[in-house]
PDB file of C-alpha atoms in Angstrom:
ATOM      1  CA  MET A   1     -11.321   6.620  11.700  1.00 49.00           C
ATOM      2  CA  LEU A   2      -8.196   5.434  13.498  1.00 49.00           C
ATOM      3  CA  ASN A   3      -6.220   5.652  10.279  1.00 55.00           C
ATOM      4  CA  LYS A   4      -7.172   9.322   9.872  1.00 56.00           C
ATOM      5  CA  TYR A   5      -6.351  10.609  13.354  1.00 58.00           C
ATOM      6  CA  ALA A   6      -3.706   8.173  14.603  1.00 62.00           C
ATOM      7  CA  ARG A   7      -1.650   8.518  11.419  1.00 64.00           C
ATOM      8  CA  ALA A   8      -1.563  12.313  11.766  1.00 70.00           C
ATOM      9  CA  PHE A   9      -0.508  12.071  15.426  1.00 72.00           C
ATOM     10  CA  PHE A  10       2.245   9.499  14.948  1.00 68.00           C
ATOM     11  CA  THR A  11       3.513  11.240  11.819  1.00 72.00           C
ATOM     12  CA  ARG A  12       4.229  14.327  13.927  1.00 78.00           C
ATOM     13  CA  VAL A  13       5.837  12.249  16.673  1.00 80.00           C
ATOM     14  CA  LEU A  14       8.052  10.292  14.273  1.00 80.00           C
ATOM     15  CA  THR A  15       9.179  13.248  12.138  1.00 85.00           C
ATOM     16  CA  PRO A  16      12.440  13.804  14.105  1.00 88.00           C
ATOM     17  CA  PHE A  17      13.313  10.105  13.830  1.00 87.00           C
ATOM     18  CA  ALA A  18      12.641  10.168  10.081  1.00 86.00           C
ATOM     19  CA  ALA A  19      14.935  13.194   9.751  1.00 89.00           C
ATOM     20  CA  PHE A  20      17.623  11.374  11.756  1.00 90.00           C
ATOM     21  CA  LEU A  21      17.524   8.378   9.398  1.00 89.00           C
ATOM     22  CA  LEU A  22      17.789  10.642   6.354  1.00 89.00           C
ATOM     23  CA  ARG A  23      20.884  12.312   7.814  1.00 90.00           C
ATOM     24  CA  ARG A  24      22.409   8.841   8.202  1.00 91.00           C
ATOM     25  CA  GLY A  25      21.811   8.078   4.542  1.00 89.00           C
ATOM     26  CA  VAL A  26      19.005   5.556   5.050  1.00 91.00           C
ATOM     27  CA  SER A  27      16.501   5.422   2.171  1.00 90.00           C
ATOM     28  CA  PRO A  28      12.706   5.264   2.591  1.00 90.00           C
ATOM     29  CA  ASP A  29      12.604   2.014   0.592  1.00 90.00           C
ATOM     30  CA  ALA A  30      15.112   0.420   2.985  1.00 92.00           C
ATOM     31  CA  VAL A  31      12.896   1.356   5.944  1.00 92.00           C
ATOM     32  CA  THR A  32       9.872  -0.148   4.167  1.00 92.00           C
ATOM     33  CA  LEU A  33      11.693  -3.430   3.519  1.00 95.00           C
ATOM     34  CA  ILE A  34      13.203  -3.687   7.018  1.00 94.00           C
ATOM     35  CA  GLY A  35       9.874  -2.863   8.651  1.00 94.00           C
ATOM     36  CA  THR A  36       8.048  -5.527   6.675  1.00 95.00           C
ATOM     37  CA  ALA A  37      10.728  -8.112   7.436  1.00 96.00           C
ATOM     38  CA  GLY A  38      10.462  -7.290  11.151  1.00 96.00           C
ATOM     39  CA  VAL A  39       6.692  -7.622  11.179  1.00 96.00           C
ATOM     40  CA  MET A  40       6.878 -10.941   9.335  1.00 97.00           C
ATOM     41  CA  ALA A  41       9.495 -12.256  11.759  1.00 96.00           C
ATOM     42  CA  GLY A  42       7.463 -11.228  14.790  1.00 96.00           C
ATOM     43  CA  ALA A  43       4.304 -12.796  13.400  1.00 97.00           C
ATOM     44  CA  LEU A  44       5.664 -16.011  11.917  1.00 97.00           C
ATOM     45  CA  VAL A  45       8.285 -16.814  14.551  1.00 97.00           C
ATOM     46  CA  PHE A  46       6.346 -16.023  17.729  1.00 98.00           C
ATOM     47  CA  PHE A  47       2.624 -16.356  16.960  1.00 98.00           C
ATOM     48  CA  PRO A  48       2.642 -19.987  15.731  1.00 98.00           C
ATOM     49  CA  ARG A  49       4.264 -20.928  19.058  1.00 97.00           C
ATOM     50  CA  GLY A  50       1.655 -19.056  21.080  1.00 96.00           C
ATOM     51  CA  GLU A  51       4.130 -16.396  22.224  1.00 97.00           C
ATOM     52  CA  PHE A  52       1.687 -13.583  21.569  1.00 98.00           C
ATOM     53  CA  PHE A  53       3.137 -11.024  23.973  1.00 97.00           C
ATOM     54  CA  TRP A  54       6.655 -11.043  22.549  1.00 97.00           C
ATOM     55  CA  GLY A  55       5.393 -11.358  18.997  1.00 97.00           C
ATOM     56  CA  THR A  56       3.254  -8.262  19.485  1.00 97.00           C
ATOM     57  CA  ILE A  57       6.186  -6.337  20.975  1.00 96.00           C
ATOM     58  CA  VAL A  58       8.384  -7.149  17.952  1.00 96.00           C
ATOM     59  CA  ILE A  59       5.626  -6.321  15.463  1.00 96.00           C
ATOM     60  CA  THR A  60       4.825  -3.028  17.192  1.00 92.00           C
ATOM     61  CA  LEU A  61       8.466  -1.955  17.013  1.00 90.00           C
ATOM     62  CA  PHE A  62       8.502  -2.467  13.256  1.00 91.00           C
ATOM     63  CA  VAL A  63       4.952  -1.560  12.236  1.00 85.00           C
ATOM     64  CA  PHE A  64       5.661   2.164  12.601  1.00 79.00           C
ATOM     65  CA  SER A  65       7.965   1.909   9.590  1.00 82.00           C
ATOM     66  CA  ASP A  66       4.776   2.351   7.566  1.00 76.00           C
ATOM     67  CA  LEU A  67       4.673   5.938   8.829  1.00 79.00           C
ATOM     68  CA  VAL A  68       8.411   6.592   8.912  1.00 88.00           C
ATOM     69  CA  ASP A  69       9.125   5.727   5.262  1.00 86.00           C
ATOM     70  CA  GLY A  70       6.480   8.080   3.890  1.00 83.00           C
ATOM     71  CA  ASN A  71       7.600  10.814   6.272  1.00 86.00           C
ATOM     72  CA  MET A  72      11.183  10.390   5.062  1.00 89.00           C
ATOM     73  CA  ALA A  73      10.129  10.562   1.415  1.00 86.00           C
ATOM     74  CA  ARG A  74       8.208  13.791   1.990  1.00 85.00           C
ATOM     75  CA  GLN A  75      11.040  15.410   3.924  1.00 87.00           C
ATOM     76  CA  ALA A  76      13.553  14.475   1.224  1.00 84.00           C
ATOM     77  CA  GLY A  77      11.210  15.489  -1.582  1.00 83.00           C
ATOM     78  CA  ILE A  78      11.502  12.086  -3.231  1.00 82.00           C
ATOM     79  CA  SER A  79       7.920  10.807  -3.005  1.00 78.00           C
ATOM     80  CA  SER A  80       7.284   8.575  -6.005  1.00 81.00           C
ATOM     81  CA  ARG A  81       4.775   6.205  -7.511  1.00 87.00           C
ATOM     82  CA  TRP A  82       7.241   3.377  -6.960  1.00 89.00           C
ATOM     83  CA  GLY A  83       7.514   4.159  -3.252  1.00 85.00           C
ATOM     84  CA  ALA A  84       3.728   4.265  -2.878  1.00 86.00           C
ATOM     85  CA  PHE A  85       3.400   0.970  -4.764  1.00 91.00           C
ATOM     86  CA  LEU A  86       6.099  -0.746  -2.699  1.00 91.00           C
ATOM     87  CA  ASP A  87       4.641   0.498   0.579  1.00 90.00           C
ATOM     88  CA  SER A  88       1.103  -0.608  -0.287  1.00 90.00           C
ATOM     89  CA  THR A  89       2.237  -4.002  -1.557  1.00 93.00           C
ATOM     90  CA  LEU A  90       4.349  -4.783   1.496  1.00 94.00           C
ATOM     91  CA  ASP A  91       1.510  -3.677   3.790  1.00 92.00           C
ATOM     92  CA  ARG A  92      -0.500  -6.557   2.353  1.00 94.00           C
ATOM     93  CA  VAL A  93       2.424  -8.933   2.940  1.00 96.00           C
ATOM     94  CA  ALA A  94       2.753  -7.810   6.575  1.00 95.00           C
ATOM     95  CA  ASP A  95      -0.984  -8.139   7.219  1.00 95.00           C
ATOM     96  CA  GLY A  96      -0.967 -11.619   5.697  1.00 96.00           C
ATOM     97  CA  ALA A  97       1.897 -12.655   7.982  1.00 97.00           C
ATOM     98  CA  ILE A  98       0.081 -11.437  11.112  1.00 97.00           C
ATOM     99  CA  PHE A  99      -3.170 -13.258  10.467  1.00 98.00           C
ATOM    100  CA  GLY A 100      -1.295 -16.194   8.979  1.00 98.00           C
ATOM    101  CA  GLY A 101       0.590 -16.471  12.268  1.00 98.00           C
ATOM    102  CA  PHE A 102      -2.686 -16.603  14.168  1.00 98.00           C
ATOM    103  CA  ALA A 103      -4.007 -19.257  11.788  1.00 98.00           C
ATOM    104  CA  LEU A 104      -0.876 -21.378  12.218  1.00 98.00           C
ATOM    105  CA  TRP A 105      -1.273 -21.289  15.997  1.00 98.00           C
ATOM    106  CA  TYR A 106      -4.892 -22.406  15.901  1.00 98.00           C
ATOM    107  CA  ALA A 107      -4.127 -25.040  13.260  1.00 98.00           C
ATOM    108  CA  GLY A 108      -1.357 -26.406  15.495  1.00 96.00           C
ATOM    109  CA  LYS A 109      -0.984 -26.207  19.255  1.00 95.00           C
ATOM    110  CA  GLY A 110      -3.944 -23.858  19.596  1.00 96.00           C
ATOM    111  CA  ASP A 111      -6.067 -26.745  18.294  1.00 96.00           C
ATOM    112  CA  ASP A 112      -9.147 -24.812  17.212  1.00 97.00           C
ATOM    113  CA  ASN A 113     -10.238 -25.273  13.613  1.00 97.00           C
ATOM    114  CA  VAL A 114     -13.007 -22.685  13.888  1.00 98.00           C
ATOM    115  CA  LEU A 115     -10.633 -19.946  15.033  1.00 98.00           C
ATOM    116  CA  CYS A 116      -8.130 -21.054  12.404  1.00 98.00           C
ATOM    117  CA  ALA A 117     -10.842 -20.494   9.790  1.00 98.00           C
ATOM    118  CA  VAL A 118     -11.744 -17.116  11.330  1.00 98.00           C
ATOM    119  CA  ALA A 119      -8.090 -16.019  11.190  1.00 98.00           C
ATOM    120  CA  ILE A 120      -7.869 -17.085   7.550  1.00 98.00           C
ATOM    121  CA  PHE A 121     -11.069 -15.156   6.818  1.00 98.00           C
ATOM    122  CA  CYS A 122      -9.547 -12.075   8.486  1.00 97.00           C
ATOM    123  CA  LEU A 123      -6.477 -12.482   6.283  1.00 97.00           C
ATOM    124  CA  ALA A 124      -8.452 -12.903   3.064  1.00 97.00           C
ATOM    125  CA  SER A 125     -11.090 -10.261   3.766  1.00 95.00           C
ATOM    126  CA  GLY A 126      -8.434  -7.703   4.669  1.00 94.00           C
ATOM    127  CA  GLN A 127      -6.758  -8.253   1.317  1.00 95.00           C
ATOM    128  CA  VAL A 128     -10.060  -7.994  -0.554  1.00 95.00           C
ATOM    129  CA  VAL A 129     -11.104  -4.840   1.321  1.00 94.00           C
ATOM    130  CA  SER A 130      -7.880  -3.187   0.161  1.00 92.00           C
ATOM    131  CA  TYR A 131      -8.339  -4.538  -3.366  1.00 94.00           C
ATOM    132  CA  THR A 132     -11.858  -3.160  -3.753  1.00 94.00           C
ATOM    133  CA  LYS A 133     -10.666   0.376  -3.073  1.00 92.00           C
ATOM    134  CA  ALA A 134      -7.622   0.045  -5.338  1.00 92.00           C
ATOM    135  CA  ARG A 135      -9.689  -1.519  -8.136  1.00 94.00           C
ATOM    136  CA  GLY A 136     -12.427   1.091  -7.832  1.00 95.00           C
ATOM    137  CA  GLU A 137      -9.904   3.911  -7.999  1.00 93.00           C
ATOM    138  CA  SER A 138      -8.197   2.278 -10.986  1.00 93.00           C
ATOM    139  CA  ILE A 139     -11.420   2.588 -13.008  1.00 93.00           C
ATOM    140  CA  GLY A 140     -11.770   6.235 -12.111  1.00 93.00           C
ATOM    141  CA  LEU A 141     -14.086   6.119  -9.091  1.00 94.00           C
ATOM    142  CA  PRO A 142     -13.383   7.942  -5.811  1.00 93.00           C
ATOM    143  CA  VAL A 143     -14.614   5.079  -3.564  1.00 93.00           C
ATOM    144  CA  ALA A 144     -15.620   7.747  -1.055  1.00 91.00           C
ATOM    145  CA  VAL A 145     -16.426   5.660   1.998  1.00 89.00           C
ATOM    146  CA  ASN A 146     -14.879   5.214   5.434  1.00 82.00           C
ATOM    147  CA  GLY A 147     -15.342   1.549   6.233  1.00 87.00           C
ATOM    148  CA  LEU A 148     -16.220   0.212   9.661  1.00 91.00           C
ATOM    149  CA  ILE A 149     -12.901  -1.622  10.084  1.00 92.00           C
ATOM    150  CA  GLU A 150     -10.013  -0.644   7.843  1.00 89.00           C
ATOM    151  CA  ARG A 151      -6.322  -1.560   8.108  1.00 89.00           C
ATOM    152  CA  ALA A 152      -5.541   0.556  11.171  1.00 87.00           C
ATOM    153  CA  GLU A 153      -8.501  -0.859  13.087  1.00 91.00           C
ATOM    154  CA  ARG A 154      -7.645  -4.430  12.054  1.00 94.00           C
ATOM    155  CA  LEU A 155      -4.103  -4.068  13.336  1.00 93.00           C
ATOM    156  CA  VAL A 156      -4.925  -2.252  16.567  1.00 93.00           C
ATOM    157  CA  ILE A 157      -7.732  -4.620  17.569  1.00 96.00           C
ATOM    158  CA  SER A 158      -5.852  -7.809  16.739  1.00 97.00           C
ATOM    159  CA  LEU A 159      -2.438  -6.793  18.089  1.00 96.00           C
ATOM    160  CA  VAL A 160      -3.714  -5.281  21.338  1.00 96.00           C
ATOM    161  CA  ALA A 161      -5.752  -8.414  21.960  1.00 98.00           C
ATOM    162  CA  ALA A 162      -2.808 -10.660  21.061  1.00 98.00           C
ATOM    163  CA  GLY A 163      -0.453  -8.783  23.351  1.00 97.00           C
ATOM    164  CA  LEU A 164      -2.875  -8.931  26.264  1.00 97.00           C
ATOM    165  CA  SER A 165      -3.614 -12.605  25.600  1.00 97.00           C
ATOM    166  CA  GLY A 166       0.117 -13.249  25.776  1.00 96.00           C
ATOM    167  CA  LEU A 167       0.119 -12.104  29.394  1.00 97.00           C
ATOM    168  CA  HIS A 168      -1.464 -15.487  30.191  1.00 95.00           C
ATOM    169  CA  ALA A 169       2.054 -16.922  29.974  1.00 93.00           C
ATOM    170  CA  PHE A 170       3.047 -14.621  32.846  1.00 94.00           C
ATOM    171  CA  GLY A 171       0.240 -15.853  35.073  1.00 94.00           C
ATOM    172  CA  VAL A 172      -2.482 -13.331  34.266  1.00 95.00           C
ATOM    173  CA  PRO A 173      -5.748 -15.320  34.293  1.00 95.00           C
ATOM    174  CA  GLY A 174      -8.562 -15.136  31.751  1.00 94.00           C
ATOM    175  CA  VAL A 175      -6.830 -12.919  29.188  1.00 96.00           C
ATOM    176  CA  GLN A 176      -6.415 -15.693  26.608  1.00 94.00           C
ATOM    177  CA  VAL A 177     -10.051 -15.220  25.542  1.00 96.00           C
ATOM    178  CA  LEU A 178      -9.296 -11.727  24.208  1.00 97.00           C
ATOM    179  CA  LEU A 179      -7.657 -12.877  20.978  1.00 98.00           C
ATOM    180  CA  PRO A 180     -10.583 -15.074  19.833  1.00 98.00           C
ATOM    181  CA  ILE A 181     -12.987 -12.220  20.596  1.00 98.00           C
ATOM    182  CA  ALA A 182     -10.809  -9.800  18.632  1.00 98.00           C
ATOM    183  CA  LEU A 183     -10.593 -12.136  15.634  1.00 98.00           C
ATOM    184  CA  TRP A 184     -14.376 -12.449  15.505  1.00 98.00           C
ATOM    185  CA  ILE A 185     -14.724  -8.654  15.728  1.00 97.00           C
ATOM    186  CA  VAL A 186     -12.216  -8.142  12.915  1.00 97.00           C
ATOM    187  CA  ALA A 187     -13.868 -10.836  10.778  1.00 97.00           C
ATOM    188  CA  VAL A 188     -17.365  -9.382  11.128  1.00 97.00           C
ATOM    189  CA  GLY A 189     -16.136  -5.812  10.779  1.00 96.00           C
ATOM    190  CA  SER A 190     -14.133  -6.661   7.657  1.00 96.00           C
ATOM    191  CA  ALA A 191     -17.180  -8.307   6.078  1.00 96.00           C
ATOM    192  CA  VAL A 192     -19.240  -5.175   6.806  1.00 97.00           C
ATOM    193  CA  THR A 193     -16.489  -2.944   5.406  1.00 96.00           C
ATOM    194  CA  LEU A 194     -16.284  -5.047   2.264  1.00 96.00           C
ATOM    195  CA  GLY A 195     -20.035  -4.688   1.814  1.00 96.00           C
ATOM    196  CA  GLN A 196     -19.785  -0.919   2.331  1.00 96.00           C
ATOM    197  CA  ARG A 197     -17.133  -0.602  -0.354  1.00 96.00           C
ATOM    198  CA  VAL A 198     -18.924  -2.831  -2.842  1.00 96.00           C
ATOM    199  CA  VAL A 199     -22.157  -0.860  -2.406  1.00 96.00           C
ATOM    200  CA  THR A 200     -20.251   2.418  -2.776  1.00 96.00           C
ATOM    201  CA  VAL A 201     -18.489   1.287  -5.947  1.00 96.00           C
ATOM    202  CA  ARG A 202     -21.792   0.073  -7.410  1.00 96.00           C
ATOM    203  CA  ARG A 203     -23.447   3.444  -6.683  1.00 95.00           C
ATOM    204  CA  GLU A 204     -20.529   5.502  -7.952  1.00 95.00           C
ATOM    205  CA  SER A 205     -20.194   3.429 -11.118  1.00 95.00           C
ATOM    206  CA  ALA A 206     -23.912   3.765 -11.837  1.00 94.00           C
ATOM    207  CA  GLU A 207     -23.674   7.537 -11.371  1.00 93.00           C
ATOM    208  CA  ALA A 208     -20.574   7.744 -13.591  1.00 92.00           C
ATOM    209  CA  ASP A 209     -22.211   5.642 -16.318  1.00 89.00           C
ATOM    210  CA  ALA A 210     -25.376   7.764 -16.187  1.00 90.00           C
ATOM    211  CA  ALA A 211     -23.311  10.953 -16.431  1.00 87.00           C
ATOM    212  CA  ALA A 212     -21.410   9.539 -19.403  1.00 84.00           C
ATOM    213  CA  ARG A 213     -24.649   8.623 -21.201  1.00 84.00           C
ATOM    214  CA  GLY A 214     -26.062  12.077 -20.500  1.00 81.00           C
ATOM    215  CA  SER A 215     -22.938  13.694 -21.919  1.00 75.00           C
ATOM    216  CA  GLU A 216     -23.172  11.577 -25.069  1.00 70.00           C
ATOM    217  CA  ALA A 217     -26.841  12.480 -25.505  1.00 71.00           C
ATOM    218  CA  THR A 218     -26.099  16.214 -25.467  1.00 70.00           C
ATOM    219  CA  THR A 219     -23.353  16.034 -28.079  1.00 63.00           C
TER     220      THR A 219
END
C-alpha cells in the first residue's frame, strides 16, 4: 500500500532533482550505486554503535535514490533491463545492511539475543518475500497479491522507529522501546506476507496447470 501511493508522490516531488542530475551528466546507475553505498554506510557505521538517530538520518538521505534513478532513466529514455536488475539487486543489499546493523547492535552492546534473532529474521524474510515474487514471475505467473508488509512498509516502520529510539541519546525518555516493537511488527508482518505470496503462487500455478491441461485436451 505504501509502495503504491508513496512512490507516486515522491516520484513527482523528486522529478526536478532527477532532471538536474541528468543535466549535470550523472547517470542513473551512478545514483543507484551511490545511494546503496550511503545506506550501507549509515546502517553499518551507526547502527552497530547504537547511534540510531544519526544512522536513520544518513539512510533517509540516500534511500530516495531508489526513486531518483528510475525517474532519471525514464526522463532520459534509457530504461533498461540492466538498470532494473541493478536497482532490484542493490535494494536487497541495502535492506540486508539495515537489518544487519540492527542485529549487530543487539549481538553486541545491545545485549539481547532474542532481538538479534528477530532482526536476522527480518533480514532473511525480507529477502525471501522479494524472491517469491521474482521466482513466481520468472515461471510466468502474475503473483497478483499486495502483501501485508512489503519493502516500503518494512523500511518506514523500522527506520521511523530507529530514528525515534535514537532520541533517547538526547534525553527523551522511553523511546528506546520503539525499535524492538517495530522489529517484532516487521517480523510478524513479513511472515504473513510470505504466506500470502506462497498461497497466491500455489493457486496461480494450479490454475495455469489446469488451463494448460485443458488446452492439450482440446487439441
